Amino acid sequence: MDLNEKLQASGLTGNEAKVYLELLKIGESSANQIAKNIGMDRTLVYTVLNHLIEKGQVNYIIKKSKKIFSCSNL
């Protein structure tokens, strides 16, 4: 079982797992950059990120008026 499958087994959707894994790989990033990297629509990435924030898996800071997302330190 790979990490993507483990994340889905732990309750994340397929898109949530993709976005989370990309954030793990690159560290901090804007939603736009995540969308480009994984080939997902930017608005969908924002929706997925908001779900991950609600689940406590992702957080963000604001740098130069932009939201920069990262994985939460649990």
mmCIF file of C-alpha atoms in Angstrom:
data_model
loop_
_atom_site.group_PDB
_atom_site.id
_atom_site.type_symbol
_atom_site.label_atom_id
_atom_site.label_comp_id
_atom_site.label_asym_id
_atom_site.label_seq_id
_atom_site.Cartn_x
_atom_site.Cartn_y
_atom_site.Cartn_z
ATOM 1 C CA MET A 1 0.000 0.000 0.000
ATOM 2 C CA ASP A 2 1.545 3.328 -1.061
ATOM 3 C CA LEU A 3 1.244 6.602 0.849
ATOM 4 C CA ASN A 4 -1.622 7.859 -1.330
ATOM 5 C CA GLU A 5 -3.644 4.723 -0.540
ATOM 6 C CA LYS A 6 -2.801 5.028 3.166
ATOM 7 C CA LEU A 7 -4.015 8.620 3.222
ATOM 8 C CA GLN A 8 -7.254 7.606 1.541
ATOM 9 C CA ALA A 9 -7.675 4.723 3.979
ATOM 10 C CA SER A 10 -7.265 7.216 6.830
ATOM 11 C CA GLY A 11 -10.206 9.270 5.581
ATOM 12 C CA LEU A 12 -8.913 11.629 2.896
ATOM 13 C CA THR A 13 -10.517 11.733 -0.534
ATOM 14 C CA GLY A 14 -8.426 11.061 -3.626
ATOM 15 C CA ASN A 15 -8.061 14.782 -4.380
ATOM 16 C CA GLU A 16 -7.247 15.590 -0.756
ATOM 17 C CA ALA A 17 -4.521 12.945 -0.790
ATOM 18 C CA LYS A 18 -3.042 14.356 -4.044
ATOM 19 C CA VAL A 19 -2.938 17.905 -2.711
ATOM 20 C CA TYR A 20 -1.562 16.812 0.676
ATOM 21 C CA LEU A 21 1.191 14.723 -0.936
ATOM 22 C CA GLU A 22 2.176 17.637 -3.172
ATOM 23 C CA LEU A 23 2.413 19.916 -0.131
ATOM 24 C CA LEU A 24 4.545 17.316 1.645
ATOM 25 C CA LYS A 25 6.844 17.210 -1.370
ATOM 26 C CA ILE A 26 7.265 20.953 -1.927
ATOM 27 C CA GLY A 27 6.746 22.343 1.574
ATOM 28 C CA GLU A 28 5.074 25.752 1.422
ATOM 29 C CA SER A 29 3.160 26.740 -1.685
ATOM 30 C CA SER A 30 0.361 28.829 -3.115
ATOM 31 C CA ALA A 31 -2.792 27.105 -4.322
ATOM 32 C CA ASN A 32 -1.976 28.240 -7.851
ATOM 33 C CA GLN A 33 1.407 26.504 -7.788
ATOM 34 C CA ILE A 34 -0.088 23.317 -6.344
ATOM 35 C CA ALA A 35 -2.702 23.338 -9.110
ATOM 36 C CA LYS A 36 -0.020 23.713 -11.793
ATOM 37 C CA ASN A 37 2.158 20.988 -10.293
ATOM 38 C CA ILE A 38 -0.584 18.351 -10.101
ATOM 39 C CA GLY A 39 -2.670 19.435 -13.093
ATOM 40 C CA MET A 40 -5.799 20.224 -11.111
ATOM 41 C CA ASP A 41 -8.139 23.193 -11.515
ATOM 42 C CA ARG A 42 -7.124 26.032 -9.179
ATOM 43 C CA THR A 43 -10.626 26.509 -7.774
ATOM 44 C CA LEU A 44 -10.806 22.799 -6.982
ATOM 45 C CA VAL A 45 -7.434 23.016 -5.222
ATOM 46 C CA TYR A 46 -8.790 25.855 -3.047
ATOM 47 C CA THR A 47 -11.838 23.754 -2.169
ATOM 48 C CA VAL A 48 -9.649 20.756 -1.311
ATOM 49 C CA LEU A 49 -7.282 22.921 0.752
ATOM 50 C CA ASN A 50 -10.222 24.309 2.727
ATOM 51 C CA HIS A 51 -11.371 20.751 3.479
ATOM 52 C CA LEU A 52 -7.844 19.839 4.609
ATOM 53 C CA ILE A 53 -7.751 22.939 6.828
ATOM 54 C CA GLU A 54 -11.063 21.886 8.406
ATOM 55 C CA LYS A 55 -9.572 18.422 9.057
ATOM 56 C CA GLY A 56 -6.475 19.988 10.648
ATOM 57 C CA GLN A 57 -4.101 18.587 8.016
ATOM 58 C CA VAL A 58 -3.118 21.889 6.384
ATOM 59 C CA ASN A 59 -2.621 25.455 7.556
ATOM 60 C CA TYR A 60 -1.654 28.711 5.887
ATOM 61 C CA ILE A 61 0.036 32.011 6.455
ATOM 62 C CA ILE A 62 -0.320 35.220 4.476
ATOM 63 C CA LYS A 63 2.812 36.494 2.725
ATOM 64 C CA LYS A 64 2.628 39.592 0.549
ATOM 65 C CA SER A 65 -1.197 39.386 0.461
ATOM 66 C CA LYS A 66 -1.134 35.738 -0.731
ATOM 67 C CA LYS A 67 -2.108 32.607 1.166
ATOM 68 C CA ILE A 68 0.795 30.188 1.433
ATOM 69 C CA PHE A 69 -0.218 26.687 2.462
ATOM 70 C CA SER A 70 1.734 23.991 4.286
ATOM 71 C CA CYS A 71 1.110 20.712 6.055
ATOM 72 C CA SER A 72 0.220 21.040 9.723
ATOM 73 C CA ASN A 73 2.667 19.898 12.355
ATOM 74 C CA LEU A 74 0.568 17.445 14.331
#
